[in-house]
CSV table of C-alpha atoms and ligand atoms in Angstrom, one decimal:
chain,number,residue,atom,x,y,z
A,1,MET,CA,177.6,45.8,-23.1
A,2,LEU,CA,179.0,42.8,-22.0
A,3,TYR,CA,180.2,43.0,-18.3
A,4,ASP,CA,183.2,41.0,-16.8
A,5,THR,CA,180.9,39.9,-14.1
A,6,LEU,CA,177.6,40.2,-13.0
A,7,ILE,CA,176.1,39.2,-9.6
A,8,ARG,CA,172.4,38.9,-9.7
A,9,ASN,CA,169.9,38.9,-6.8
A,10,ALA,CA,172.4,40.0,-3.9
A,11,LEU,CA,171.4,41.6,-0.6
A,12,VAL,CA,173.7,44.4,-1.2
A,13,ILE,CA,175.1,45.8,2.5
A,14,ASP,CA,177.4,48.4,1.2
A,15,GLY,CA,179.8,49.3,4.1
A,16,SER,CA,178.2,52.8,4.8
A,17,ASN,CA,176.3,51.1,8.1
A,18,THR,CA,172.9,51.4,6.2
A,19,PRO,CA,170.6,48.1,6.0
A,20,GLY,CA,171.0,46.1,2.9
A,21,TYR,CA,169.0,46.2,-0.5
A,22,ALA,CA,168.2,43.9,-3.1
A,23,ALA,CA,170.3,44.7,-6.3
A,24,ASP,CA,172.6,43.3,-9.2
A,25,VAL,CA,176.1,44.3,-9.3
A,26,ALA,CA,178.1,44.4,-12.5
A,27,ILE,CA,181.9,44.6,-12.7
A,28,VAL,CA,184.2,46.1,-15.7
A,29,ASP,CA,187.8,46.4,-15.4
A,30,GLY,CA,188.4,45.6,-11.8
A,31,ARG,CA,185.7,48.3,-10.7
A,32,ILE,CA,181.9,48.3,-10.0
A,33,ALA,CA,180.4,49.5,-13.3
A,34,ARG,CA,176.7,49.2,-12.2
A,35,ILE,CA,174.6,48.4,-9.5
A,36,GLY,CA,170.7,48.0,-9.6
A,37,ASP,CA,168.2,46.0,-11.6
A,38,LEU,CA,170.1,44.9,-14.5
A,39,GLY,CA,167.8,42.5,-16.1
A,40,ASP,CA,168.7,42.1,-19.5
A,41,ALA,CA,172.3,43.0,-19.1
A,42,ARG,CA,175.0,40.1,-20.0
A,43,ALA,CA,178.6,39.2,-18.7
A,44,THR,CA,181.2,36.8,-19.1
A,45,ASP,CA,180.6,35.3,-15.6
A,46,GLU,CA,177.1,35.3,-14.1
A,47,ILE,CA,176.5,34.4,-10.4
A,48,ASP,CA,173.0,34.0,-8.9
A,49,ALA,CA,173.3,35.6,-5.4
A,50,ALA,CA,169.7,34.9,-4.1
A,51,GLY,CA,169.8,34.6,-0.2
A,52,ARG,CA,173.2,35.8,0.0
A,53,VAL,CA,174.8,39.3,1.0
A,54,LEU,CA,177.5,40.9,-1.0
A,55,ALA,CA,179.4,43.3,0.9
A,56,PRO,CA,182.8,45.2,0.2
A,57,GLY,CA,185.7,43.0,0.9
A,58,PHE,CA,186.9,43.1,4.4
A,59,ILE,CA,189.8,45.3,5.5
A,60,ASP,CA,192.0,43.7,8.0
A,61,VAL,CA,193.5,46.8,9.9
A,62,HIS,CA,195.6,45.2,12.3
A,63,THR,CA,197.8,42.5,11.0
A,64,HIS,CA,201.4,41.3,11.2
A,65,ASP,CA,201.4,39.8,7.6
A,66,ASP,CA,204.6,41.8,6.7
A,67,THR,CA,206.4,38.9,5.4
A,68,VAL,CA,203.9,36.2,4.8
A,69,VAL,CA,202.3,38.1,2.2
A,70,ILE,CA,205.4,37.8,0.1
A,71,ARG,CA,206.4,34.1,1.2
A,72,GLN,CA,202.6,32.7,1.1
A,73,PRO,CA,201.0,35.1,-1.2
A,74,GLN,CA,197.9,32.7,-1.4
A,75,MET,CA,197.1,34.4,1.8
A,76,LEU,CA,194.4,31.5,2.7
A,77,PRO,CA,193.9,32.5,6.3
A,78,LYS,CA,192.5,35.8,5.4
A,79,LEU,CA,191.3,35.2,2.0
A,80,SER,CA,189.1,32.4,3.4
A,81,GLN,CA,187.5,34.8,5.7
A,82,GLY,CA,186.5,37.5,2.8
A,83,VAL,CA,189.5,39.7,3.7
A,84,THR,CA,190.6,41.5,0.5
A,85,SER,CA,193.1,44.1,2.1
A,86,VAL,CA,195.3,43.9,4.9
A,87,ILE,CA,197.4,46.6,7.0
A,88,VAL,CA,200.7,45.3,7.8
A,89,GLY,CA,203.1,46.9,10.2
A,90,ASN,CA,201.4,47.2,13.4
A,91,CYS,CA,202.4,47.2,17.0
A,92,GLY,CA,205.8,49.0,16.3
A,93,ILE,CA,207.0,45.8,14.3
A,94,SER,CA,207.6,46.1,10.6
A,95,ALA,CA,209.3,44.3,8.0
A,96,SER,CA,210.7,47.5,6.6
A,97,PRO,CA,212.6,49.8,7.0
A,98,VAL,CA,215.1,47.1,8.6
A,99,SER,CA,218.9,46.5,8.6
A,100,LEU,CA,219.3,43.8,11.1
A,101,ARG,CA,222.7,43.3,12.6
A,102,CYS,CA,221.8,40.4,14.8
A,103,ASP,CA,218.6,38.0,15.6
A,104,PRO,CA,215.4,40.2,15.4
A,105,PRO,CA,214.5,41.6,18.8
A,106,ASP,CA,211.3,40.6,20.6
A,107,PRO,CA,208.7,41.0,19.4
A,108,MET,CA,210.0,41.7,15.8
A,109,ASN,CA,210.4,37.9,16.0
A,110,LEU,CA,206.7,37.4,15.3
A,111,LEU,CA,207.2,38.4,11.6
A,112,GLY,CA,210.2,35.5,11.0
A,113,SER,CA,213.6,34.9,11.7
A,114,ALA,CA,216.7,37.1,10.7
A,115,ALA,CA,216.2,35.6,7.1
A,116,ALA,CA,213.0,37.5,6.6
A,117,PHE,CA,214.1,40.9,7.2
A,118,VAL,CA,215.5,41.9,3.8
A,119,TYR,CA,214.2,45.3,2.9
A,120,PRO,CA,216.6,48.0,4.1
A,121,ARG,CA,214.1,50.7,2.7
A,122,PHE,CA,210.1,50.7,2.5
A,123,SER,CA,210.6,51.1,-1.1
A,124,ASP,CA,212.3,47.9,-1.3
A,125,TYR,CA,209.3,46.4,0.9
A,126,ARG,CA,206.9,47.8,-1.5
A,127,ALA,CA,208.6,46.5,-4.9
A,128,ALA,CA,208.8,43.1,-3.0
A,129,VAL,CA,205.1,43.0,-2.5
A,130,GLU,CA,204.2,44.1,-6.0
A,131,ALA,CA,206.8,41.5,-7.4
A,132,ALA,CA,204.9,38.8,-5.2
A,133,ASN,CA,201.7,39.3,-7.0
A,134,THR,CA,200.1,38.9,-3.8
A,135,THR,CA,196.3,37.9,-3.6
A,136,LEU,CA,195.2,40.6,-1.2
A,137,ASN,CA,195.9,44.2,-1.3
A,138,VAL,CA,198.5,45.3,1.2
A,139,ALA,CA,198.9,48.6,3.0
A,140,ALA,CA,201.7,49.2,5.5
A,141,LEU,CA,202.9,51.1,8.5
A,142,VAL,CA,206.3,51.9,9.8
A,143,GLY,CA,207.0,50.3,13.1
A,144,HIS,CA,208.8,52.1,15.9
A,145,THR,CA,210.4,49.5,17.3
A,146,ALA,CA,211.9,48.3,13.7
A,147,LEU,CA,213.1,52.0,13.4
A,148,ARG,CA,214.9,51.8,17.0
A,149,SER,CA,216.4,48.2,16.1
A,150,ASN,CA,218.2,50.1,13.1
A,151,HIS,CA,219.9,53.0,15.0
A,152,LEU,CA,220.0,51.8,18.7
A,153,ASP,CA,222.6,49.6,20.0
A,154,ASP,CA,220.6,49.0,23.2
A,155,LEU,CA,216.7,49.0,22.9
A,156,PHE,CA,216.5,49.3,26.7
A,157,ARG,CA,217.0,53.2,27.1
A,158,THR,CA,215.5,56.2,25.0
A,159,ALA,CA,217.0,57.6,21.8
A,160,SER,CA,219.7,60.1,21.7
A,161,ALA,CA,219.1,63.3,19.6
A,162,GLU,CA,221.4,61.8,16.9
A,163,GLU,CA,219.2,58.4,16.8
A,164,ILE,CA,216.1,60.4,16.6
A,165,ALA,CA,217.2,62.4,13.7
A,166,ALA,CA,218.2,59.3,12.0
A,167,MET,CA,215.2,57.7,12.6
A,168,ARG,CA,213.1,60.7,11.7
A,169,GLU,CA,215.0,60.5,8.3
A,170,GLN,CA,213.8,56.9,7.7
A,171,LEU,CA,210.3,57.6,8.4
A,172,ARG,CA,210.3,60.6,6.3
A,173,GLU,CA,211.5,58.5,3.5
A,174,SER,CA,208.9,55.7,4.3
A,175,LEU,CA,206.0,58.1,4.1
A,176,GLU,CA,207.3,59.8,1.0
A,177,ALA,CA,207.4,55.9,-0.6
A,178,GLY,CA,203.6,55.6,0.6
A,179,ALA,CA,203.7,54.2,4.0
A,180,LEU,CA,200.4,55.1,6.0
A,181,GLY,CA,202.0,56.2,9.3
A,182,LEU,CA,203.7,55.3,12.2
A,183,SER,CA,203.0,52.5,14.6
A,184,THR,CA,204.3,51.8,18.3
A,185,GLY,CA,204.4,49.0,20.7
A,186,LEU,CA,205.4,50.9,24.0
A,187,ALA,CA,204.5,47.8,26.1
A,188,TYR,CA,207.0,45.6,24.8
A,189,ALA,CA,210.5,45.8,26.8
A,190,SER,CA,212.2,46.9,23.2
A,191,ALA,CA,210.3,50.0,23.2
A,192,PHE,CA,209.1,50.7,26.9
A,193,SER,CA,212.3,52.5,27.6
A,194,ALA,CA,211.4,55.0,24.8
A,195,SER,CA,210.3,58.3,26.2
A,196,THR,CA,207.0,60.2,25.2
A,197,ASP,CA,209.2,62.7,23.7
A,198,GLU,CA,211.1,60.3,21.5
A,199,VAL,CA,207.9,59.2,20.0
A,200,MET,CA,206.5,62.9,19.8
A,201,GLN,CA,209.5,63.9,17.8
A,202,LEU,CA,209.3,60.8,15.4
A,203,THR,CA,205.5,61.8,14.9
A,204,GLU,CA,206.4,65.3,13.8
A,205,GLU,CA,207.3,63.6,10.7
A,206,LEU,CA,203.5,62.5,10.2
A,207,THR,CA,202.1,66.1,10.3
A,208,ALA,CA,203.1,67.2,6.7
A,209,PHE,CA,201.9,63.8,5.4
A,210,GLY,CA,198.4,63.7,7.1
A,211,ALA,CA,199.8,60.2,8.1
A,212,VAL,CA,198.3,58.1,10.9
A,213,TYR,CA,199.5,57.0,14.6
A,214,THR,CA,198.8,53.7,15.5
A,215,THR,CA,199.8,52.4,18.8
A,216,HIS,CA,200.0,49.2,21.1
A,217,LEU,CA,199.6,51.1,24.1
A,218,ARG,CA,202.2,51.4,26.8
A,219,SER,CA,199.9,49.4,29.0
A,220,GLU,CA,196.8,47.2,28.4
A,221,PHE,CA,196.8,46.7,32.2
A,222,GLU,CA,196.2,48.8,35.4
A,223,PRO,CA,197.6,52.0,33.8
A,224,VAL,CA,195.7,51.6,30.5
A,225,LEU,CA,194.0,55.1,30.8
A,226,GLU,CA,197.4,56.7,31.4
A,227,ALA,CA,198.5,55.1,28.4
A,228,MET,CA,195.5,56.3,26.4
A,229,ASP,CA,196.5,59.8,27.6
A,230,GLU,CA,199.8,59.3,26.2
A,231,ALA,CA,198.7,58.4,23.0
A,232,PHE,CA,196.3,61.5,22.5
A,233,ARG,CA,199.0,63.6,23.7
A,234,ILE,CA,201.4,62.4,21.1
A,235,GLY,CA,198.8,62.6,18.3
A,236,ARG,CA,197.8,66.2,19.2
A,237,HIS,CA,201.3,67.1,19.2
A,238,ALA,CA,201.6,65.9,15.9
A,239,ARG,CA,198.2,66.8,14.8
A,240,SER,CA,198.0,63.2,13.5
A,241,PRO,CA,194.9,60.8,13.8
A,242,VAL,CA,195.4,58.2,16.3
A,243,ILE,CA,194.3,54.6,16.3
A,244,ILE,CA,194.7,52.6,19.4
A,245,SER,CA,195.4,49.0,18.7
A,246,HIS,CA,193.4,46.0,20.2
A,247,LEU,CA,192.0,48.1,22.6
A,248,LYS,CA,191.2,46.0,25.7
A,249,CYS,CA,191.1,45.8,29.6
A,250,ALA,CA,193.8,43.3,30.0
A,251,GLY,CA,194.3,41.4,33.4
A,252,ALA,CA,192.0,40.1,35.9
A,253,GLY,CA,192.3,42.8,38.0
A,254,ASN,CA,191.5,45.4,35.3
A,255,TRP,CA,188.1,43.6,34.2
A,256,GLY,CA,184.9,45.6,33.9
A,257,ARG,CA,186.6,48.9,32.9
A,258,SER,CA,185.7,49.5,29.4
A,259,PRO,CA,183.2,52.0,29.9
A,260,GLN,CA,186.2,54.3,31.5
A,261,LEU,CA,188.3,53.4,28.3
A,262,LEU,CA,185.6,54.1,25.9
A,263,ALA,CA,184.6,57.5,27.9
A,264,SER,CA,188.2,58.3,27.6
A,265,LEU,CA,188.0,57.6,23.9
A,266,GLU,CA,184.8,59.8,23.3
A,267,ALA,CA,186.4,62.6,25.4
A,268,ALA,CA,189.2,62.6,23.0
A,269,ALA,CA,187.2,62.2,19.9
A,270,LYS,CA,185.6,65.5,20.7
A,271,THR,CA,188.8,67.5,19.7
A,272,HIS,CA,191.0,65.1,18.0
A,273,PRO,CA,190.7,62.3,15.5
A,274,VAL,CA,190.9,59.2,16.9
A,275,GLY,CA,189.6,55.5,16.7
A,276,CYS,CA,190.5,52.0,17.8
A,277,ASP,CA,190.7,48.5,16.4
A,278,CYS,CA,190.0,45.2,18.4
A,279,TYR,CA,189.6,41.5,17.8
A,280,PRO,CA,186.4,39.6,18.8
A,281,TYR,CA,187.8,37.2,21.5
A,282,ALA,CA,188.5,37.3,25.3
A,283,ALA,CA,192.0,36.0,24.9
A,284,SER,CA,195.3,38.0,23.8
A,285,SER,CA,198.2,36.4,21.9
A,286,SER,CA,201.9,37.5,21.5
A,287,THR,CA,205.2,36.4,22.4
A,288,LEU,CA,205.6,34.9,25.9
A,289,ASP,CA,206.4,37.8,28.0
A,290,LEU,CA,207.5,37.1,31.6
A,291,LYS,CA,205.6,40.4,32.9
A,292,GLN,CA,202.3,38.6,31.9
A,293,VAL,CA,202.9,35.3,33.6
A,294,THR,CA,200.2,34.5,36.2
A,295,ASP,CA,198.1,32.1,37.7
A,296,ALA,CA,195.1,34.1,37.6
A,297,HIS,CA,194.2,32.8,34.2
A,298,ARG,CA,195.1,30.2,31.8
A,299,ILE,CA,198.1,30.7,29.4
A,300,THR,CA,198.7,28.6,26.7
A,301,ILE,CA,202.2,28.1,24.7
A,302,THR,CA,201.9,28.4,21.0
A,303,TRP,CA,205.7,28.0,20.3
A,304,SER,CA,208.8,27.4,21.7
A,305,THR,CA,212.3,27.9,20.1
A,306,PRO,CA,214.1,25.4,22.6
A,307,HIS,CA,211.0,23.2,23.3
A,308,PRO,CA,208.9,23.1,20.0
A,309,GLU,CA,207.2,20.1,21.4
A,310,VAL,CA,205.0,21.9,23.9
A,311,GLY,CA,203.1,24.0,21.2
A,312,GLY,CA,199.6,24.0,22.1
A,313,ARG,CA,199.9,23.2,26.0
A,314,ASP,CA,199.0,24.9,29.1
A,315,LEU,CA,201.8,26.6,31.0
A,316,ILE,CA,200.8,25.4,34.1
A,317,ASP,CA,200.8,21.9,32.7
A,318,ILE,CA,204.5,22.2,31.7
A,319,ALA,CA,205.4,23.9,34.8
A,320,GLY,CA,203.9,20.9,36.8
A,321,GLU,CA,206.0,18.4,34.9
A,322,TRP,CA,209.2,20.1,34.9
A,323,LYS,CA,208.6,20.8,38.8
A,324,VAL,CA,209.3,24.5,38.5
A,325,SER,CA,207.4,27.8,38.9
A,326,LEU,CA,205.4,29.2,36.3
A,327,LEU,CA,207.9,31.8,35.8
A,328,ASP,CA,210.8,29.6,35.9
A,329,ALA,CA,209.1,27.5,33.2
A,330,ALA,CA,208.4,30.6,30.9
A,331,ARG,CA,212.0,31.4,31.3
A,332,ARG,CA,213.2,28.1,30.0
A,333,LEU,CA,210.8,28.3,27.1
A,334,GLN,CA,212.0,31.8,25.7
A,335,PRO,CA,211.7,32.5,23.2
A,336,ALA,CA,208.4,31.6,22.7
A,337,GLY,CA,204.8,32.5,22.1
A,338,ALA,CA,201.5,32.5,24.2
A,339,VAL,CA,197.8,32.8,24.2
A,340,TYR,CA,196.6,34.8,27.4
A,341,TYR,CA,193.1,34.1,28.6
A,342,GLY,CA,193.2,37.5,30.2
A,343,MET,CA,190.1,39.3,29.4
A,344,ASP,CA,186.4,39.7,30.3
A,345,GLU,CA,183.8,38.9,27.6
A,346,ASN,CA,181.8,41.7,28.6
A,347,ASP,CA,184.5,44.1,28.0
A,348,VAL,CA,185.2,42.5,24.6
A,349,ARG,CA,181.5,43.3,23.6
A,350,ARG,CA,181.6,46.6,24.9
A,351,ILE,CA,184.5,47.7,23.1
A,352,LEU,CA,183.8,45.6,19.7
A,353,ALA,CA,180.0,47.5,19.6
A,354,HIS,CA,181.6,50.8,20.0
A,355,PRO,CA,181.1,53.1,16.9
A,356,LEU,CA,184.8,54.2,17.0
A,357,SER,CA,185.9,50.7,16.8
A,358,MET,CA,187.0,48.6,13.7
A,359,VAL,CA,187.6,45.1,13.3
A,360,GLY,CA,191.2,43.9,13.0
A,361,SER,CA,192.5,40.4,13.6
A,362,ASP,CA,195.8,40.7,15.0
A,363,GLY,CA,196.6,37.3,13.6
A,364,LEU,CA,200.0,35.9,13.9
A,365,PRO,CA,200.7,34.2,10.5
A,366,GLU,CA,204.0,32.5,11.4
A,367,ASP,CA,202.9,30.8,14.7
A,368,PRO,CA,202.7,26.8,14.5
A,369,PHE,CA,199.6,27.1,16.9
A,370,PRO,CA,198.2,30.5,16.1
A,371,HIS,CA,195.7,32.3,18.2
A,372,PRO,CA,192.1,31.7,16.2
A,373,ARG,CA,191.6,35.1,15.5
A,374,LEU,CA,194.2,34.6,12.4
A,375,TRP,CA,191.6,32.3,10.5
A,376,GLY,CA,188.4,33.7,12.4
A,377,ALA,CA,188.0,37.1,13.2
A,378,PHE,CA,185.9,38.5,10.8
A,379,PRO,CA,183.3,35.5,10.4
A,380,ARG,CA,183.0,35.4,14.0
A,381,VAL,CA,181.9,39.2,14.2
A,382,LEU,CA,179.5,38.4,11.3
A,383,GLY,CA,178.2,35.2,12.9
A,384,HIS,CA,178.8,35.1,16.7
A,385,PHE,CA,178.5,38.6,17.5
A,386,SER,CA,175.9,40.0,15.0
A,387,ARG,CA,173.7,37.0,14.1
A,388,ASP,CA,173.8,34.7,17.2
A,389,ILE,CA,174.1,37.2,20.1
A,390,GLY,CA,172.8,40.3,18.4
A,391,LEU,CA,175.5,42.7,19.4
A,392,PHE,CA,174.9,44.9,16.5
A,393,PRO,CA,173.0,44.4,13.1
A,394,LEU,CA,174.9,42.8,10.3
A,395,HIS,CA,175.1,46.2,8.2
A,396,THR,CA,177.1,47.8,11.4
A,397,ALA,CA,179.2,44.6,11.6
A,398,VAL,CA,180.1,44.9,7.9
A,399,HIS,CA,180.9,48.9,8.3
A,400,LYS,CA,183.2,48.1,11.3
A,401,MET,CA,185.3,45.9,8.8
A,402,THR,CA,184.9,47.8,5.6
A,403,GLY,CA,183.7,51.6,5.1
A,404,LEU,CA,185.1,52.7,8.5
A,405,SER,CA,188.4,51.0,8.1
A,406,ALA,CA,189.0,52.3,4.3
A,407,ALA,CA,188.2,55.8,5.6
A,408,ARG,CA,190.6,56.0,8.7
A,409,PHE,CA,193.3,54.6,6.5
A,410,GLY,CA,192.3,56.5,3.5
A,411,LEU,CA,192.2,53.6,1.1
A,412,LYS,CA,190.4,55.4,-1.5
A,413,ASP,CA,187.9,53.9,-3.6
A,414,ARG,CA,187.5,50.7,-1.4
A,415,GLY,CA,185.5,49.7,1.4
A,416,GLU,CA,182.0,50.6,0.0
A,417,ILE,CA,179.8,49.1,-2.7
A,418,ARG,CA,179.1,52.1,-5.0
A,419,GLU,CA,179.7,52.5,-8.8
A,420,GLY,CA,183.3,53.5,-9.8
A,421,ARG,CA,184.8,51.8,-6.6
A,422,TRP,CA,187.1,49.0,-6.7
A,423,ALA,CA,185.5,45.8,-7.0
A,424,ASP,CA,186.9,44.3,-3.9
A,425,LEU,CA,183.6,42.3,-2.6
A,426,VAL,CA,182.6,39.4,-0.8
A,427,LEU,CA,179.5,36.9,-0.9
A,428,PHE,CA,178.4,35.0,2.0
A,429,ASP,CA,175.7,33.3,3.6
A,430,PRO,CA,174.1,35.4,6.4
A,431,ALA,CA,172.4,32.2,8.0
A,432,THR,CA,175.5,30.2,8.2
A,433,VAL,CA,178.5,32.2,7.9
A,434,ARG,CA,180.7,31.3,11.0
A,435,ASP,CA,184.3,30.8,12.5
A,436,VAL,CA,185.4,27.4,12.9
A,437,ALA,CA,189.0,28.0,14.1
A,438,ASP,CA,189.0,27.5,17.8
A,439,PHE,CA,191.6,27.5,20.3
A,440,ASN,CA,192.1,23.6,20.3
A,441,ASP,CA,192.0,23.4,16.4
A,442,PRO,CA,193.0,27.0,15.3
A,443,GLN,CA,193.8,26.7,11.6
A,444,ARG,CA,190.4,26.2,10.0
A,445,ALA,CA,188.7,28.3,7.3
A,446,ALA,CA,185.5,29.7,7.9
A,447,GLN,CA,182.2,28.7,6.7
A,448,GLY,CA,179.5,30.3,4.9
A,449,ILE,CA,182.0,32.4,2.5
A,450,ASP,CA,180.9,31.8,-0.9
A,451,GLY,CA,183.2,33.9,-3.0
A,452,VAL,CA,185.8,36.7,-2.6
A,453,TRP,CA,186.8,39.1,-5.5
A,454,VAL,CA,190.0,41.3,-5.4
A,455,ASN,CA,190.2,44.2,-7.8
A,456,GLY,CA,187.2,42.5,-9.7
A,457,VAL,CA,188.7,39.1,-10.1
A,458,LEU,CA,187.4,36.0,-8.1
A,459,SER,CA,190.0,34.6,-6.1
A,460,TYR,CA,188.3,32.3,-3.7
A,461,GLN,CA,185.2,30.0,-4.4
A,462,ASP,CA,183.8,26.7,-3.0
A,463,GLY,CA,186.0,26.8,0.0
A,464,GLN,CA,189.2,27.2,-2.1
A,465,ALA,CA,191.7,29.7,-3.6
A,466,ASN,CA,191.6,29.5,-7.3
A,467,GLY,CA,195.2,30.8,-7.8
A,468,ARG,CA,194.2,34.3,-8.9
A,469,ARG,CA,196.4,36.9,-7.4
A,470,GLU,CA,195.3,40.3,-8.2
A,471,GLY,CA,196.1,42.3,-5.0
A,472,ARG,CA,197.9,45.4,-5.1
A,473,PHE,CA,199.9,47.6,-3.1
A,474,LEU,CA,198.2,50.4,-1.7
A,475,ALA,CA,200.0,53.6,-0.9
A,476,ARG,CA,198.9,56.1,1.3
A,477,GLN,CA,196.4,58.8,-0.5
A,478,GLY,CA,195.5,62.0,0.7
A,479,ASP,CA,195.4,63.1,4.4
A,480,LEU,CA,194.2,60.8,6.7
A,481,ARG,CA,192.2,63.3,9.2
A,482,ASP,CA,189.9,63.8,6.5
A,483,SER,CA,187.8,60.8,7.3
A,484,PHE,CA,187.5,62.1,10.8
A,485,ARG,CA,185.6,65.5,9.7
B,1,ZN,ZN1,199.9,44.8,19.5
B,2,CU,CU1,199.5,43.5,16.9
């Protein structure tokens, strides 16, 4: 038989957290047809992959790519890393279902200006992704803050019974239309006033669907353990899996506590499905939050609406030039975005290495001077953390970005190289793969990524997107509790 594509002599790291093996892989009609020694088989496209690793395409479980997948469907920042699927709608902010009456509240403005929010129903968003012919597969969460912005005239209070009922109805409709679950961003002022009970009532909608609850915790600073407890209580109430977003110890006074956080995660995991994602950097990034302004560590401004000229400069230098305090400078810059150098490398390593953690970039595609995680998160785990410092074997790095992620979010027939699965694949050179984007020059494609196939179609090669756009919208499939059993 004639295959569509035959990738010969690859070291196959299949996503299941087991060491690689040498094999040929054949693709037909978007799926992996055969794996093995396919000596005399023929294909329309044949690739010699000697010396290269063939892995499942990476799944970016934590993104804010909601609108960029439609507006810039090539998705080069992710495609160039070997990412083939993105999960959007994290941290309480999603492009749908949203009906704005004014400018998007912080941090929904991370997804774009008011003009970007044109999806009053989840099904509208899904249809727009499908019509955009995006390069990558897209699955979506519904944001709690997005729901609040639809129904509350004032985000700085908890929702009333009527408002909760209205949010529940929108959430249920979204879940019926294929949403993966609900995300919250309780640390942000626009959701901080929501009581635990408000969130619990919303998550009751998740139960019947077996949908997931993901959360940017109410605090990543000193009360982080209490915030984790709140997340687990919400998940138990809803009988929903809980994914803690970008788990970290934020703020200088909080460094060294990652063993406590991971002990809390492990304790919860004994009786309930829980996990976390994290990005491989000791600096965070989001909108410029006055509560996080400090002189204890460096803060870089990435964008500012009134002062676009300061993008890429340190807050302390801007304040010095203006002869004002850090806080006053931060106030004048609003609305703005920032990178906070507020983590300890040892905590990052411990969390990244933990068996319950997946890799998610948390990249901010709208940012003109983005945190380098947008272009570098996945190759950084493969190159820097696995190969260069030996934090874990390469097959474990791959598992944290493929098999584990697909199982947690129910991305059926993806995340592992097996016969019959979708041919989302990445071919890379294990000796040279590395992130190139850094904090000074953050928009640079990774090195060592030789080829990326999405649904069986080669979409990136020789350092370039080739224009093929075969991504699909991935609706929730099945009960997401299953992968934890
Ligand atoms: Zn977040
Ligand atoms: Cu996020």
